[in-house]
PDB file of C-alpha atoms and ligand atoms in Angstrom:
ATOM      1  CA  MET A   6      79.023 -40.668 -99.550  1.00 80.00           C
ATOM      2  CA  ARG A   7      79.495 -44.123-101.013  1.00 95.00           C
ATOM      3  CA  LYS A   8      81.441 -44.148-104.252  1.00 95.00           C
ATOM      4  CA  PRO A   9      79.747 -45.959-107.152  1.00 97.00           C
ATOM      5  CA  ILE A  10      81.491 -49.087-108.383  1.00 98.00           C
ATOM      6  CA  ILE A  11      81.094 -51.026-111.614  1.00 98.00           C
ATOM      7  CA  VAL A  12      82.509 -54.544-111.540  1.00 98.00           C
ATOM      8  CA  GLY A  13      82.945 -56.606-114.697  1.00 98.00           C
ATOM      9  CA  ASN A  14      82.568 -60.337-114.125  1.00 99.00           C
ATOM     10  CA  TRP A  15      84.142 -61.919-117.183  1.00 98.00           C
ATOM     11  CA  LYS A  16      82.986 -65.395-116.116  1.00 98.00           C
ATOM     12  CA  MET A  17      84.482 -68.292-118.162  1.00 98.00           C
ATOM     13  CA  ASN A  18      85.171 -66.215-121.245  1.00 98.00           C
ATOM     14  CA  LEU A  19      88.219 -65.286-123.353  1.00 98.00           C
ATOM     15  CA  THR A  20      91.649 -66.778-123.867  1.00 98.00           C
ATOM     16  CA  VAL A  21      94.538 -65.125-122.048  1.00 98.00           C
ATOM     17  CA  SER A  22      95.476 -63.095-125.122  1.00 98.00           C
ATOM     18  CA  ALA A  23      91.866 -62.005-125.735  1.00 98.00           C
ATOM     19  CA  ALA A  24      91.545 -60.998-122.061  1.00 98.00           C
ATOM     20  CA  LYS A  25      94.676 -58.854-122.313  1.00 98.00           C
ATOM     21  CA  LYS A  26      93.295 -57.218-125.437  1.00 98.00           C
ATOM     22  CA  LEU A  27      89.965 -56.445-123.739  1.00 98.00           C
ATOM     23  CA  ALA A  28      91.740 -54.992-120.694  1.00 98.00           C
ATOM     24  CA  GLY A  29      93.909 -52.861-122.991  1.00 98.00           C
ATOM     25  CA  ASP A  30      90.872 -51.606-124.906  1.00 98.00           C
ATOM     26  CA  ILE A  31      89.064 -50.663-121.680  1.00 98.00           C
ATOM     27  CA  GLU A  32      92.176 -48.983-120.306  1.00 96.00           C
ATOM     28  CA  GLY A  33      92.654 -47.102-123.592  1.00 96.00           C
ATOM     29  CA  ASP A  34      89.143 -45.615-123.560  1.00 96.00           C
ATOM     30  CA  TYR A  35      89.078 -44.908-119.833  1.00 96.00           C
ATOM     31  CA  LYS A  36      89.151 -41.216-118.897  1.00 95.00           C
ATOM     32  CA  SER A  37      91.400 -40.513-115.943  1.00 93.00           C
ATOM     33  CA  ASP A  38      89.040 -37.909-114.461  1.00 94.00           C
ATOM     34  CA  TRP A  39      86.540 -40.729-113.802  1.00 96.00           C
ATOM     35  CA  VAL A  40      88.734 -42.063-110.987  1.00 94.00           C
ATOM     36  CA  GLU A  41      87.110 -39.737-108.453  1.00 94.00           C
ATOM     37  CA  LYS A  42      83.587 -40.494-109.634  1.00 96.00           C
ATOM     38  CA  VAL A  43      83.395 -44.226-110.215  1.00 97.00           C
ATOM     39  CA  GLU A  44      85.450 -47.231-109.267  1.00 97.00           C
ATOM     40  CA  ALA A  45      86.001 -49.608-112.175  1.00 98.00           C
ATOM     41  CA  VAL A  46      86.951 -53.241-111.581  1.00 98.00           C
ATOM     42  CA  VAL A  47      87.440 -56.244-113.870  1.00 98.00           C
ATOM     43  CA  CYS A  48      87.363 -59.852-112.705  1.00 99.00           C
ATOM     44  CA  PRO A  49      89.002 -62.193-115.234  1.00 98.00           C
ATOM     45  CA  THR A  50      89.506 -65.952-114.773  1.00 98.00           C
ATOM     46  CA  TYR A  51      92.416 -67.062-112.585  1.00 98.00           C
ATOM     47  CA  LEU A  52      94.467 -67.836-115.711  1.00 98.00           C
ATOM     48  CA  GLN A  53      94.071 -64.329-117.094  1.00 98.00           C
ATOM     49  CA  ILE A  54      94.699 -62.329-113.916  1.00 98.00           C
ATOM     50  CA  SER A  55      98.443 -62.042-114.281  1.00 98.00           C
ATOM     51  CA  GLY A  56      98.334 -60.977-117.939  1.00 98.00           C
ATOM     52  CA  VAL A  57      95.548 -58.491-117.323  1.00 98.00           C
ATOM     53  CA  ALA A  58      97.430 -57.040-114.327  1.00 98.00           C
ATOM     54  CA  GLY A  59     100.325 -56.348-116.681  1.00 97.00           C
ATOM     55  CA  VAL A  60      98.083 -54.334-118.998  1.00 97.00           C
ATOM     56  CA  LEU A  61      96.233 -52.246-116.389  1.00 97.00           C
ATOM     57  CA  SER A  62      97.913 -49.109-115.102  1.00 94.00           C
ATOM     58  CA  GLY A  63      96.213 -48.944-111.702  1.00 93.00           C
ATOM     59  CA  GLN A  64      93.172 -46.795-112.402  1.00 95.00           C
ATOM     60  CA  ILE A  65      91.075 -49.898-113.061  1.00 97.00           C
ATOM     61  CA  GLY A  66      90.942 -52.386-110.190  1.00 98.00           C
ATOM     62  CA  LEU A  67      91.439 -56.121-110.463  1.00 98.00           C
ATOM     63  CA  GLY A  68      89.424 -58.898-108.876  1.00 98.00           C
ATOM     64  CA  ALA A  69      88.973 -62.671-108.987  1.00 98.00           C
ATOM     65  CA  GLN A  70      85.790 -64.666-109.481  1.00 98.00           C
ATOM     66  CA  ASP A  71      86.291 -67.000-106.527  1.00 98.00           C
ATOM     67  CA  LEU A  72      88.846 -68.234-103.972  1.00 98.00           C
ATOM     68  CA  PHE A  73      89.255 -71.112-101.550  1.00 98.00           C
ATOM     69  CA  TRP A  74      88.755 -70.551 -97.826  1.00 98.00           C
ATOM     70  CA  GLU A  75      91.959 -72.155 -96.514  1.00 97.00           C
ATOM     71  CA  LYS A  76      94.614 -69.550 -95.818  1.00 88.00           C
ATOM     72  CA  GLU A  77      97.745 -71.650 -95.861  1.00 85.00           C
ATOM     73  CA  ASP A  78      99.267 -73.634 -98.706  1.00 87.00           C
ATOM     74  CA  GLY A  79      97.954 -77.167 -98.682  1.00 94.00           C
ATOM     75  CA  ALA A  80      96.557 -80.236-100.365  1.00 97.00           C
ATOM     76  CA  TYR A  81      93.492 -78.666-102.012  1.00 97.00           C
ATOM     77  CA  THR A  82      93.753 -79.731-105.628  1.00 97.00           C
ATOM     78  CA  GLY A  83      92.568 -77.134-108.105  1.00 97.00           C
ATOM     79  CA  GLU A  84      92.013 -74.408-105.540  1.00 98.00           C
ATOM     80  CA  VAL A  85      93.491 -70.918-105.236  1.00 98.00           C
ATOM     81  CA  SER A  86      94.018 -68.991-101.997  1.00 98.00           C
ATOM     82  CA  ALA A  87      93.552 -65.347-101.091  1.00 97.00           C
ATOM     83  CA  ILE A  88      97.279 -64.646-100.736  1.00 96.00           C
ATOM     84  CA  MET A  89      97.926 -65.963-104.251  1.00 97.00           C
ATOM     85  CA  LEU A  90      95.373 -63.480-105.579  1.00 98.00           C
ATOM     86  CA  LYS A  91      96.820 -60.654-103.506  1.00 97.00           C
ATOM     87  CA  GLU A  92     100.271 -61.251-104.907  1.00 97.00           C
ATOM     88  CA  LEU A  93      98.955 -60.732-108.449  1.00 97.00           C
ATOM     89  CA  GLY A  94      97.371 -57.409-107.542  1.00 97.00           C
ATOM     90  CA  CYS A  95      93.764 -58.413-106.867  1.00 98.00           C
ATOM     91  CA  LYS A  96      91.820 -56.176-104.516  1.00 98.00           C
ATOM     92  CA  TYR A  97      88.384 -57.772-104.928  1.00 98.00           C
ATOM     93  CA  VAL A  98      86.910 -61.241-105.110  1.00 98.00           C
ATOM     94  CA  ILE A  99      83.411 -62.293-106.157  1.00 99.00           C
ATOM     95  CA  ILE A 100      81.972 -64.863-103.764  1.00 98.00           C
ATOM     96  CA  GLY A 101      78.884 -67.049-103.949  1.00 98.00           C
ATOM     97  CA  HIS A 102      77.806 -66.228-107.484  1.00 98.00           C
ATOM     98  CA  SER A 103      74.529 -68.004-108.282  1.00 98.00           C
ATOM     99  CA  GLU A 104      76.242 -69.938-111.081  1.00 98.00           C
ATOM    100  CA  ARG A 105      78.676 -71.437-108.540  1.00 98.00           C
ATOM    101  CA  ARG A 106      75.846 -72.156-106.138  1.00 98.00           C
ATOM    102  CA  GLU A 107      73.877 -73.891-108.904  1.00 98.00           C
ATOM    103  CA  TYR A 108      76.549 -75.784-110.849  1.00 98.00           C
ATOM    104  CA  LEU A 109      79.143 -76.398-108.150  1.00 97.00           C
ATOM    105  CA  GLY A 110      76.996 -76.834-105.067  1.00 98.00           C
ATOM    106  CA  GLU A 111      78.368 -73.835-103.235  1.00 98.00           C
ATOM    107  CA  THR A 112      76.505 -73.463 -99.936  1.00 97.00           C
ATOM    108  CA  ASP A 113      75.835 -70.494 -97.648  1.00 97.00           C
ATOM    109  CA  GLU A 114      78.380 -71.948 -95.234  1.00 96.00           C
ATOM    110  CA  MET A 115      81.074 -72.064 -97.946  1.00 98.00           C
ATOM    111  CA  VAL A 116      80.222 -68.511 -98.979  1.00 98.00           C
ATOM    112  CA  GLY A 117      80.671 -67.415 -95.354  1.00 97.00           C
ATOM    113  CA  LYS A 118      84.050 -69.125 -95.026  1.00 97.00           C
ATOM    114  CA  LYS A 119      85.295 -67.710 -98.331  1.00 98.00           C
ATOM    115  CA  SER A 120      84.200 -64.193 -97.351  1.00 98.00           C
ATOM    116  CA  GLN A 121      86.130 -64.441 -94.099  1.00 97.00           C
ATOM    117  CA  ALA A 122      89.224 -65.724 -95.892  1.00 97.00           C
ATOM    118  CA  ALA A 123      89.038 -62.785 -98.280  1.00 98.00           C
ATOM    119  CA  LEU A 124      88.762 -60.260 -95.456  1.00 98.00           C
ATOM    120  CA  ALA A 125      91.626 -61.881 -93.554  1.00 97.00           C
ATOM    121  CA  ALA A 126      93.855 -61.318 -96.595  1.00 97.00           C
ATOM    122  CA  ASP A 127      92.636 -57.748 -97.039  1.00 98.00           C
ATOM    123  CA  LEU A 128      90.642 -58.542-100.179  1.00 98.00           C
ATOM    124  CA  THR A 129      87.184 -57.015-100.596  1.00 98.00           C
ATOM    125  CA  PRO A 130      84.573 -59.762-100.909  1.00 98.00           C
ATOM    126  CA  ILE A 131      81.688 -59.095-103.294  1.00 98.00           C
ATOM    127  CA  ILE A 132      79.072 -61.425-101.851  1.00 98.00           C
ATOM    128  CA  CYS A 133      76.331 -62.402-104.300  1.00 98.00           C
ATOM    129  CA  ILE A 134      72.763 -63.139-103.299  1.00 98.00           C
ATOM    130  CA  GLY A 135      69.686 -63.549-105.468  1.00 98.00           C
ATOM    131  CA  GLU A 136      66.355 -65.279-105.749  1.00 98.00           C
ATOM    132  CA  SER A 137      65.054 -67.582-108.487  1.00 98.00           C
ATOM    133  CA  LYS A 138      62.023 -66.834-110.643  1.00 97.00           C
ATOM    134  CA  GLU A 139      60.015 -69.433-108.721  1.00 98.00           C
ATOM    135  CA  GLN A 140      60.869 -67.826-105.392  1.00 98.00           C
ATOM    136  CA  ARG A 141      59.915 -64.388-106.681  1.00 97.00           C
ATOM    137  CA  GLU A 142      56.610 -65.661-108.073  1.00 97.00           C
ATOM    138  CA  ALA A 143      55.854 -67.417-104.793  1.00 98.00           C
ATOM    139  CA  GLY A 144      56.400 -64.146-102.887  1.00 97.00           C
ATOM    140  CA  GLN A 145      59.418 -65.576-101.038  1.00 97.00           C
ATOM    141  CA  THR A 146      62.008 -63.065-102.300  1.00 97.00           C
ATOM    142  CA  ASN A 147      62.575 -60.974 -99.185  1.00 97.00           C
ATOM    143  CA  GLU A 148      62.541 -63.862 -96.735  1.00 97.00           C
ATOM    144  CA  PHE A 149      64.944 -65.913 -98.889  1.00 98.00           C
ATOM    145  CA  LEU A 150      67.383 -63.058 -99.509  1.00 98.00           C
ATOM    146  CA  GLU A 151      67.539 -62.095 -95.860  1.00 97.00           C
ATOM    147  CA  LYS A 152      68.347 -65.690 -94.931  1.00 96.00           C
ATOM    148  CA  GLN A 153      71.017 -65.927 -97.658  1.00 97.00           C
ATOM    149  CA  LEU A 154      72.579 -62.623 -96.608  1.00 98.00           C
ATOM    150  CA  LEU A 155      72.648 -63.369 -92.884  1.00 97.00           C
ATOM    151  CA  ALA A 156      74.170 -66.810 -93.485  1.00 96.00           C
ATOM    152  CA  ALA A 157      76.973 -65.287 -95.575  1.00 96.00           C
ATOM    153  CA  ILE A 158      77.855 -62.592 -93.039  1.00 97.00           C
ATOM    154  CA  GLU A 159      77.148 -64.630 -89.908  1.00 96.00           C
ATOM    155  CA  ASN A 160      80.744 -64.558 -88.662  1.00 96.00           C
ATOM    156  CA  ILE A 161      81.801 -61.174 -90.017  1.00 97.00           C
ATOM    157  CA  ASP A 162      82.297 -58.693 -87.214  1.00 95.00           C
ATOM    158  CA  GLN A 163      81.476 -55.015 -86.906  1.00 94.00           C
ATOM    159  CA  ALA A 164      84.928 -53.796 -87.922  1.00 95.00           C
ATOM    160  CA  ASP A 165      84.997 -55.864 -91.124  1.00 97.00           C
ATOM    161  CA  ILE A 166      81.489 -55.485 -92.496  1.00 97.00           C
ATOM    162  CA  VAL A 167      82.241 -52.024 -93.919  1.00 97.00           C
ATOM    163  CA  ARG A 168      84.755 -53.692 -96.259  1.00 97.00           C
ATOM    164  CA  VAL A 169      82.124 -56.052 -97.671  1.00 98.00           C
ATOM    165  CA  ILE A 170      80.208 -55.416-100.891  1.00 98.00           C
ATOM    166  CA  ILE A 171      76.830 -57.101-101.363  1.00 98.00           C
ATOM    167  CA  ALA A 172      75.658 -57.792-104.917  1.00 98.00           C
ATOM    168  CA  TYR A 173      71.956 -58.426-105.447  1.00 98.00           C
ATOM    169  CA  GLU A 174      71.655 -60.539-108.573  1.00 98.00           C
ATOM    170  CA  PRO A 175      68.178 -61.924-109.220  1.00 98.00           C
ATOM    171  CA  ILE A 176      68.876 -65.225-110.996  1.00 98.00           C
ATOM    172  CA  TRP A 177      66.108 -64.669-113.538  1.00 98.00           C
ATOM    173  CA  ALA A 178      67.678 -61.377-114.673  1.00 98.00           C
ATOM    174  CA  ILE A 179      71.181 -62.790-115.275  1.00 98.00           C
ATOM    175  CA  GLY A 180      72.012 -63.093-118.963  1.00 97.00           C
ATOM    176  CA  SER A 181      68.324 -62.778-119.884  1.00 97.00           C
ATOM    177  CA  GLY A 182      68.360 -59.264-121.328  1.00 96.00           C
ATOM    178  CA  ASP A 183      65.491 -58.617-118.926  1.00 96.00           C
ATOM    179  CA  PRO A 184      66.795 -56.700-115.904  1.00 98.00           C
ATOM    180  CA  ALA A 185      64.860 -56.062-112.714  1.00 98.00           C
ATOM    181  CA  SER A 186      63.269 -52.636-112.666  1.00 98.00           C
ATOM    182  CA  PRO A 187      65.368 -50.073-110.775  1.00 98.00           C
ATOM    183  CA  GLU A 188      62.474 -49.741-108.301  1.00 98.00           C
ATOM    184  CA  ASP A 189      62.318 -53.494-107.590  1.00 97.00           C
ATOM    185  CA  ALA A 190      66.116 -53.640-107.246  1.00 98.00           C
ATOM    186  CA  GLU A 191      65.983 -50.663-104.870  1.00 98.00           C
ATOM    187  CA  GLU A 192      63.351 -52.391-102.744  1.00 98.00           C
ATOM    188  CA  VAL A 193      65.761 -55.299-102.232  1.00 98.00           C
ATOM    189  CA  ALA A 194      68.792 -53.028-101.758  1.00 98.00           C
ATOM    190  CA  SER A 195      66.996 -51.139 -99.008  1.00 98.00           C
ATOM    191  CA  LEU A 196      66.014 -54.428 -97.397  1.00 98.00           C
ATOM    192  CA  ILE A 197      69.700 -55.459 -97.465  1.00 98.00           C
ATOM    193  CA  ARG A 198      70.706 -52.182 -95.843  1.00 98.00           C
ATOM    194  CA  GLU A 199      68.019 -52.620 -93.202  1.00 98.00           C
ATOM    195  CA  ALA A 200      69.259 -56.129 -92.402  1.00 98.00           C
ATOM    196  CA  LEU A 201      72.822 -54.780 -92.101  1.00 98.00           C
ATOM    197  CA  THR A 202      71.573 -51.999 -89.810  1.00 98.00           C
ATOM    198  CA  ASP A 203      69.802 -54.525 -87.589  1.00 98.00           C
ATOM    199  CA  LYS A 204      72.841 -56.819 -87.333  1.00 98.00           C
ATOM    200  CA  TYR A 205      75.487 -54.071 -86.994  1.00 98.00           C
ATOM    201  CA  SER A 206      74.477 -50.423 -86.750  1.00 97.00           C
ATOM    202  CA  GLN A 207      73.386 -47.662 -89.051  1.00 96.00           C
ATOM    203  CA  ALA A 208      76.922 -46.275 -89.209  1.00 96.00           C
ATOM    204  CA  GLU A 209      78.277 -49.540 -90.626  1.00 96.00           C
ATOM    205  CA  ALA A 210      75.307 -50.262 -92.865  1.00 97.00           C
ATOM    206  CA  GLN A 211      75.541 -46.839 -94.480  1.00 97.00           C
ATOM    207  CA  GLN A 212      79.131 -47.506 -95.525  1.00 97.00           C
ATOM    208  CA  CYS A 213      78.511 -50.829 -97.290  1.00 97.00           C
ATOM    209  CA  GLN A 214      78.280 -50.720-101.056  1.00 98.00           C
ATOM    210  CA  ILE A 215      75.293 -52.601-102.481  1.00 98.00           C
ATOM    211  CA  LEU A 216      75.315 -53.537-106.171  1.00 98.00           C
ATOM    212  CA  TYR A 217      72.693 -54.666-108.642  1.00 98.00           C
ATOM    213  CA  GLY A 218      73.493 -57.379-111.194  1.00 98.00           C
ATOM    214  CA  GLY A 219      71.487 -58.927-114.033  1.00 98.00           C
ATOM    215  CA  SER A 220      71.446 -57.613-117.623  1.00 98.00           C
ATOM    216  CA  ALA A 221      72.882 -54.257-116.545  1.00 98.00           C
ATOM    217  CA  LYS A 222      74.336 -52.266-119.442  1.00 98.00           C
ATOM    218  CA  ALA A 223      75.254 -48.774-120.592  1.00 98.00           C
ATOM    219  CA  ASP A 224      71.736 -47.662-121.421  1.00 97.00           C
ATOM    220  CA  ASN A 225      70.069 -48.843-118.195  1.00 98.00           C
ATOM    221  CA  ILE A 226      72.788 -48.207-115.580  1.00 98.00           C
ATOM    222  CA  ALA A 227      71.665 -44.637-114.777  1.00 97.00           C
ATOM    223  CA  GLY A 228      68.302 -45.918-113.528  1.00 98.00           C
ATOM    224  CA  PHE A 229      69.980 -48.211-111.012  1.00 98.00           C
ATOM    225  CA  ILE A 230      72.599 -45.712-109.902  1.00 97.00           C
ATOM    226  CA  GLY A 231      69.834 -43.159-109.358  1.00 96.00           C
ATOM    227  CA  GLN A 232      68.375 -45.252-106.516  1.00 98.00           C
ATOM    228  CA  ASP A 233      69.231 -44.368-102.912  1.00 97.00           C
ATOM    229  CA  ASN A 234      70.624 -47.740-101.913  1.00 98.00           C
ATOM    230  CA  ILE A 235      72.218 -48.981-105.141  1.00 98.00           C
ATOM    231  CA  ASP A 236      75.893 -48.101-105.420  1.00 98.00           C
ATOM    232  CA  GLY A 237      76.788 -49.724-108.709  1.00 98.00           C
ATOM    233  CA  ALA A 238      76.550 -52.934-110.703  1.00 98.00           C
ATOM    234  CA  LEU A 239      78.053 -56.362-111.136  1.00 98.00           C
ATOM    235  CA  VAL A 240      78.099 -56.828-114.883  1.00 98.00           C
ATOM    236  CA  GLY A 241      78.431 -59.989-116.978  1.00 98.00           C
ATOM    237  CA  GLY A 242      77.803 -59.808-120.728  1.00 98.00           C
ATOM    238  CA  ALA A 243      78.192 -56.046-121.074  1.00 98.00           C
ATOM    239  CA  SER A 244      81.626 -56.181-119.424  1.00 98.00           C
ATOM    240  CA  LEU A 245      82.997 -58.288-122.306  1.00 98.00           C
ATOM    241  CA  ASP A 246      82.589 -55.438-124.767  1.00 98.00           C
ATOM    242  CA  ALA A 247      85.025 -52.588-124.121  1.00 98.00           C
ATOM    243  CA  GLU A 248      82.798 -49.936-125.658  1.00 98.00           C
ATOM    244  CA  GLU A 249      79.751 -51.054-123.665  1.00 98.00           C
ATOM    245  CA  PHE A 250      81.676 -51.341-120.386  1.00 98.00           C
ATOM    246  CA  VAL A 251      83.368 -47.976-120.828  1.00 98.00           C
ATOM    247  CA  GLY A 252      79.956 -46.556-121.770  1.00 98.00           C
ATOM    248  CA  MET A 253      78.637 -47.726-118.409  1.00 98.00           C
ATOM    249  CA  LEU A 254      81.542 -46.052-116.608  1.00 98.00           C
ATOM    250  CA  ALA A 255      80.946 -42.835-118.559  1.00 98.00           C
ATOM    251  CA  ASN A 256      77.238 -42.816-117.682  1.00 97.00           C
ATOM    252  CA  VAL A 257      77.940 -43.396-113.987  1.00 97.00           C
ATOM    253  CA  ALA A 258      80.652 -40.722-113.946  1.00 96.00           C
ATOM    254  CA  LYS A 259      78.246 -38.297-115.627  1.00 94.00           C
ATOM    255  CA  LYS A 260      75.529 -39.069-113.058  1.00 87.00           C
ATOM    256  CA  ASN A 261      78.013 -38.482-110.260  1.00 76.00           C
ATOM    257  CA  ASP A 262      79.321 -35.173-111.658  1.00 78.00           C
TER     258      ASP A 262
HETATM  259  P1  13P B  10      74.741 -60.357-117.044  1.00 89.33           P
HETATM  260  O1  13P B  10      75.161 -58.929-116.876  1.00 89.33           O
HETATM  261  O2  13P B  10      75.292 -61.018-118.264  1.00 89.33           O
HETATM  262  O3  13P B  10      73.256 -60.519-116.901  1.00 89.33           O
HETATM  263  O4  13P B  10      75.395 -61.166-115.811  1.00 89.33           O
HETATM  264  C1  13P B  10      75.228 -60.697-114.518  1.00 89.33           C
HETATM  265  C2  13P B  10      76.124 -61.461-113.630  1.00 89.33           C
HETATM  266  O5  13P B  10      75.907 -62.623-113.383  1.00 89.33           O
HETATM  267  C3  13P B  10      77.307 -60.751-113.085  1.00 89.33           C
HETATM  268  O6  13P B  10      77.888 -61.478-112.077  1.00 89.33           O
END
């Protein structure tokens, strides 16, 4: 049985003090008996990670929104490595978010290298894939996503793939208030699991967690979690509101009772 996981991607929001307050509010409303039923993770900006780590007691996991692929210290101005994130208590790292691909030119090759660097440092990469509205309307969704997925995991071996999380985030659903239907998201999630089965084996593919992302919130999360191949959500806007985020956790915990 794969455990559901809800990951809050705080994106470029909040000052350090506001991030600590949000983490404290989430922690305060979190019910400790949810630990068995749903994994909760927050991913603040690099600047906020340390402060947020100081507020969390361990029942809510910590992740980063990106990392650089080089393992050793070096002349890479502005970048942050996996071991730096590990030291602060991160267990997860989001990689290849569509916003980074669009605004910062992140390529499939970079996403692959970053995912490997994460795994080498024992961080769980949350690899994001997703099609644009144009691609969906042109009927290219499945073909495009399969290509994006296989490029990202090209050099990840059989032993490591079970530690990878794949997040399906249709670009048109992000921040739009208009999520994909649970059925459409499930169609893609099952395609992802099929591609993982073909590249590795069924045993590995069945262990990988696959998330949906794009306008997920407390009142629609149950529909996604109810699908066979969707194991949780990567959440933007709704993760910035403690009540809404905790509401999502409560609804997933209830579903998994
Ligand atoms: P929203 O939940 O705001 O649509 O953002 C989704 C997302 O991009 C999470 O990574």
